[in-house]
GROMACS .gro file of C-alpha atoms in nm:
model
  172
    1UNK     CA    1   1.299   5.539  -4.016
    2UNK     CA    2   1.448   5.380  -3.706
    3UNK     CA    3   1.249   5.400  -3.382
    4UNK     CA    4   1.505   5.234  -3.155
    5UNK     CA    5   1.278   4.937  -3.081
    6UNK     CA    6   1.390   4.581  -3.149
    7UNK     CA    7   1.186   4.409  -3.418
    8UNK     CA    8   1.011   4.091  -3.296
    9UNK     CA    9   0.984   3.819  -3.559
   10UNK     CA   10   0.689   3.582  -3.568
   11UNK     CA   11   0.920   3.286  -3.500
   12UNK     CA   12   1.070   3.454  -3.192
   13UNK     CA   13   0.724   3.554  -3.071
   14UNK     CA   14   0.595   3.194  -3.094
   15UNK     CA   15   0.909   3.057  -2.929
   16UNK     CA   16   0.888   3.304  -2.639
   17UNK     CA   17   0.513   3.248  -2.598
   18UNK     CA   18   0.562   2.871  -2.580
   19UNK     CA   19   0.844   2.911  -2.328
   20UNK     CA   20   0.643   3.141  -2.100
   21UNK     CA   21   0.334   2.920  -2.128
   22UNK     CA   22   0.533   2.610  -2.029
   23UNK     CA   23   0.690   2.799  -1.740
   24UNK     CA   24   0.346   2.913  -1.623
   25UNK     CA   25   0.205   2.559  -1.638
   26UNK     CA   26   0.507   2.424  -1.450
   27UNK     CA   27   0.472   2.690  -1.182
   28UNK     CA   28   0.106   2.609  -1.129
   29UNK     CA   29   0.172   2.231  -1.129
   30UNK     CA   30   0.472   2.218  -0.896
   31UNK     CA   31   0.283   2.254  -0.567
   32UNK     CA   32   0.055   1.967  -0.668
   33UNK     CA   33   0.345   1.750  -0.773
   34UNK     CA   34   0.532   1.808  -0.449
   35UNK     CA   35   0.224   1.763  -0.231
   36UNK     CA   36   0.149   1.426  -0.391
   37UNK     CA   37   0.503   1.308  -0.333
   38UNK     CA   38   0.510   1.414   0.030
   39UNK     CA   39   0.317   1.196   0.266
   40UNK     CA   40   0.342   1.170   0.637
   41UNK     CA   41   0.500   0.862   0.786
   42UNK     CA   42   0.233   0.627   0.910
   43UNK     CA   43   0.286   0.470   1.252
   44UNK     CA   44   0.279   0.096   1.312
   45UNK     CA   45  -0.046   0.130   1.507
   46UNK     CA   46  -0.207   0.315   1.217
   47UNK     CA   47  -0.083   0.050   0.974
   48UNK     CA   48  -0.225  -0.223   1.196
   49UNK     CA   49  -0.559  -0.043   1.199
   50UNK     CA   50  -0.556  -0.006   0.820
   51UNK     CA   51  -0.459  -0.373   0.786
   52UNK     CA   52  -0.747  -0.470   1.013
   53UNK     CA   53  -0.993  -0.281   0.795
   54UNK     CA   54  -0.857  -0.433   0.474
   55UNK     CA   55  -0.823  -0.792   0.596
   56UNK     CA   56  -1.139  -0.813   0.807
   57UNK     CA   57  -0.946  -0.932   1.114
   58UNK     CA   58  -0.939  -0.750   1.447
   59UNK     CA   59  -0.623  -0.553   1.520
   60UNK     CA   60  -0.560  -0.786   1.815
   61UNK     CA   61  -0.554  -1.083   1.572
   62UNK     CA   62  -0.270  -0.930   1.368
   63UNK     CA   63   0.092  -0.986   1.467
   64UNK     CA   64   0.271  -0.653   1.527
   65UNK     CA   65   0.610  -0.794   1.436
   66UNK     CA   66   0.474  -0.908   1.098
   67UNK     CA   67   0.303  -0.572   1.059
   68UNK     CA   68   0.633  -0.390   1.106
   69UNK     CA   69   0.799  -0.609   0.843
   70UNK     CA   70   0.515  -0.551   0.596
   71UNK     CA   71   0.512  -0.177   0.665
   72UNK     CA   72   0.889  -0.152   0.606
   73UNK     CA   73   0.855  -0.348   0.284
   74UNK     CA   74   0.574  -0.125   0.157
   75UNK     CA   75   0.772   0.189   0.240
   76UNK     CA   76   1.088   0.062   0.070
   77UNK     CA   77   0.915  -0.102  -0.228
   78UNK     CA   78   0.584   0.077  -0.286
   79UNK     CA   79   0.360  -0.115  -0.527
   80UNK     CA   80   0.193   0.200  -0.659
   81UNK     CA   81   0.194   0.578  -0.646
   82UNK     CA   82  -0.047   0.579  -0.354
   83UNK     CA   83   0.089   0.625  -0.003
   84UNK     CA   84  -0.011   0.420   0.299
   85UNK     CA   85  -0.094   0.734   0.495
   86UNK     CA   86  -0.325   0.864   0.221
   87UNK     CA   87  -0.506   0.529   0.219
   88UNK     CA   88  -0.537   0.546   0.598
   89UNK     CA   89  -0.676   0.900   0.574
   90UNK     CA   90  -0.910   0.806   0.290
   91UNK     CA   91  -1.091   0.560   0.516
   92UNK     CA   92  -1.107   0.825   0.792
   93UNK     CA   93  -0.944   0.590   1.041
   94UNK     CA   94  -0.855   0.715   1.386
   95UNK     CA   95  -0.654   0.545   1.659
   96UNK     CA   96  -0.913   0.650   1.916
   97UNK     CA   97  -1.195   0.476   1.728
   98UNK     CA   98  -1.225   0.098   1.675
   99UNK     CA   99  -1.218  -0.030   1.319
  100UNK     CA  100  -1.559  -0.103   1.168
  101UNK     CA  101  -1.497  -0.443   1.010
  102UNK     CA  102  -1.836  -0.426   0.834
  103UNK     CA  103  -1.726  -0.122   0.635
  104UNK     CA  104  -1.717  -0.186   0.259
  105UNK     CA  105  -1.374  -0.058   0.157
  106UNK     CA  106  -1.432  -0.130  -0.212
  107UNK     CA  107  -1.657   0.174  -0.245
  108UNK     CA  108  -1.370   0.406  -0.148
  109UNK     CA  109  -1.108   0.239  -0.364
  110UNK     CA  110  -1.174   0.427  -0.686
  111UNK     CA  111  -0.813   0.497  -0.789
  112UNK     CA  112  -0.608   0.215  -0.939
  113UNK     CA  113  -0.305   0.314  -0.729
  114UNK     CA  114  -0.514   0.284  -0.410
  115UNK     CA  115  -0.651  -0.054  -0.519
  116UNK     CA  116  -0.304  -0.186  -0.595
  117UNK     CA  117  -0.169  -0.075  -0.257
  118UNK     CA  118  -0.468  -0.219  -0.070
  119UNK     CA  119  -0.435  -0.548  -0.258
  120UNK     CA  120  -0.065  -0.570  -0.173
  121UNK     CA  121  -0.135  -0.512   0.198
  122UNK     CA  122  -0.398  -0.788   0.196
  123UNK     CA  123  -0.168  -1.020   0.001
  124UNK     CA  124   0.111  -0.973   0.256
  125UNK     CA  125  -0.115  -1.062   0.547
  126UNK     CA  126  -0.295  -1.354   0.383
  127UNK     CA  127   0.004  -1.517   0.214
  128UNK     CA  128   0.265  -1.436   0.476
  129UNK     CA  129   0.524  -1.314   0.228
  130UNK     CA  130   0.662  -0.970   0.150
  131UNK     CA  131   0.886  -0.798  -0.102
  132UNK     CA  132   1.251  -0.752  -0.015
  133UNK     CA  133   1.448  -0.611  -0.304
  134UNK     CA  134   1.382  -0.803  -0.623
  135UNK     CA  135   1.235  -1.106  -0.450
  136UNK     CA  136   0.958  -1.207  -0.216
  137UNK     CA  137   1.044  -1.362   0.119
  138UNK     CA  138   0.825  -1.582   0.336
  139UNK     CA  139   0.765  -1.437   0.680
  140UNK     CA  140   0.522  -1.665   0.856
  141UNK     CA  141   0.369  -1.938   0.646
  142UNK     CA  142   0.189  -2.113   0.934
  143UNK     CA  143   0.061  -1.793   1.094
  144UNK     CA  144  -0.061  -1.611   0.783
  145UNK     CA  145  -0.425  -1.509   0.765
  146UNK     CA  146  -0.497  -1.741   0.474
  147UNK     CA  147  -0.509  -2.038   0.711
  148UNK     CA  148  -0.726  -1.855   0.963
  149UNK     CA  149  -0.968  -1.752   0.690
  150UNK     CA  150  -1.028  -2.115   0.592
  151UNK     CA  151  -1.165  -2.281   0.903
  152UNK     CA  152  -1.140  -2.625   0.747
  153UNK     CA  153  -0.772  -2.606   0.653
  154UNK     CA  154  -0.437  -2.603   0.825
  155UNK     CA  155  -0.085  -2.527   0.712
  156UNK     CA  156   0.079  -2.797   0.505
  157UNK     CA  157   0.349  -2.848   0.764
  158UNK     CA  158   0.100  -2.933   1.038
  159UNK     CA  159  -0.063  -3.270   1.063
  160UNK     CA  160  -0.402  -3.335   1.223
  161UNK     CA  161  -0.632  -3.626   1.266
  162UNK     CA  162  -0.567  -3.970   1.411
  163UNK     CA  163  -0.192  -3.958   1.357
  164UNK     CA  164  -0.139  -3.605   1.489
  165UNK     CA  165   0.215  -3.631   1.357
  166UNK     CA  166   0.393  -3.810   1.078
  167UNK     CA  167   0.626  -3.943   1.343
  168UNK     CA  168   0.360  -4.164   1.505
  169UNK     CA  169   0.183  -4.444   1.315
  170UNK     CA  170  -0.196  -4.419   1.287
  171UNK     CA  171  -0.397  -4.592   1.557
  172UNK     CA  172  -0.590  -4.896   1.431
   0.00000   0.00000   0.00000
């Protein structure tokens, strides 16, 4: 007796169920995927404020030209899946409020991607180098924060003491 209905095999039922389940999961996940990928562009002033918080130096102690170079490098060659703007927002920074340099940022860095991005920002400022393509370039060896952080040291290319310069002999 034929009823006019198409017979659904078990194999076809499982295949269709899997397909519709995957489509449902993808539909639910897509907004989250796209929202993670989209981040607002952070301004140079916001990046300088974030850098101040991470390095422990006042914004006024950070060179804006270097900051722009580091910001461009981080945008073009992100070290992790975290965005600079999400890190800025995570610390609840605001251009109208001074940076609290006594704030312990480690407590808020719970995600590995955030830690990696924060570490890269600090590395740029302290070492004075940045990523450009497949290599690192030196931006400002003598002006990097590493020298300022060690009050007893000076850049290797600067000479201090009695001679003041390798050009002049020491006074005896």
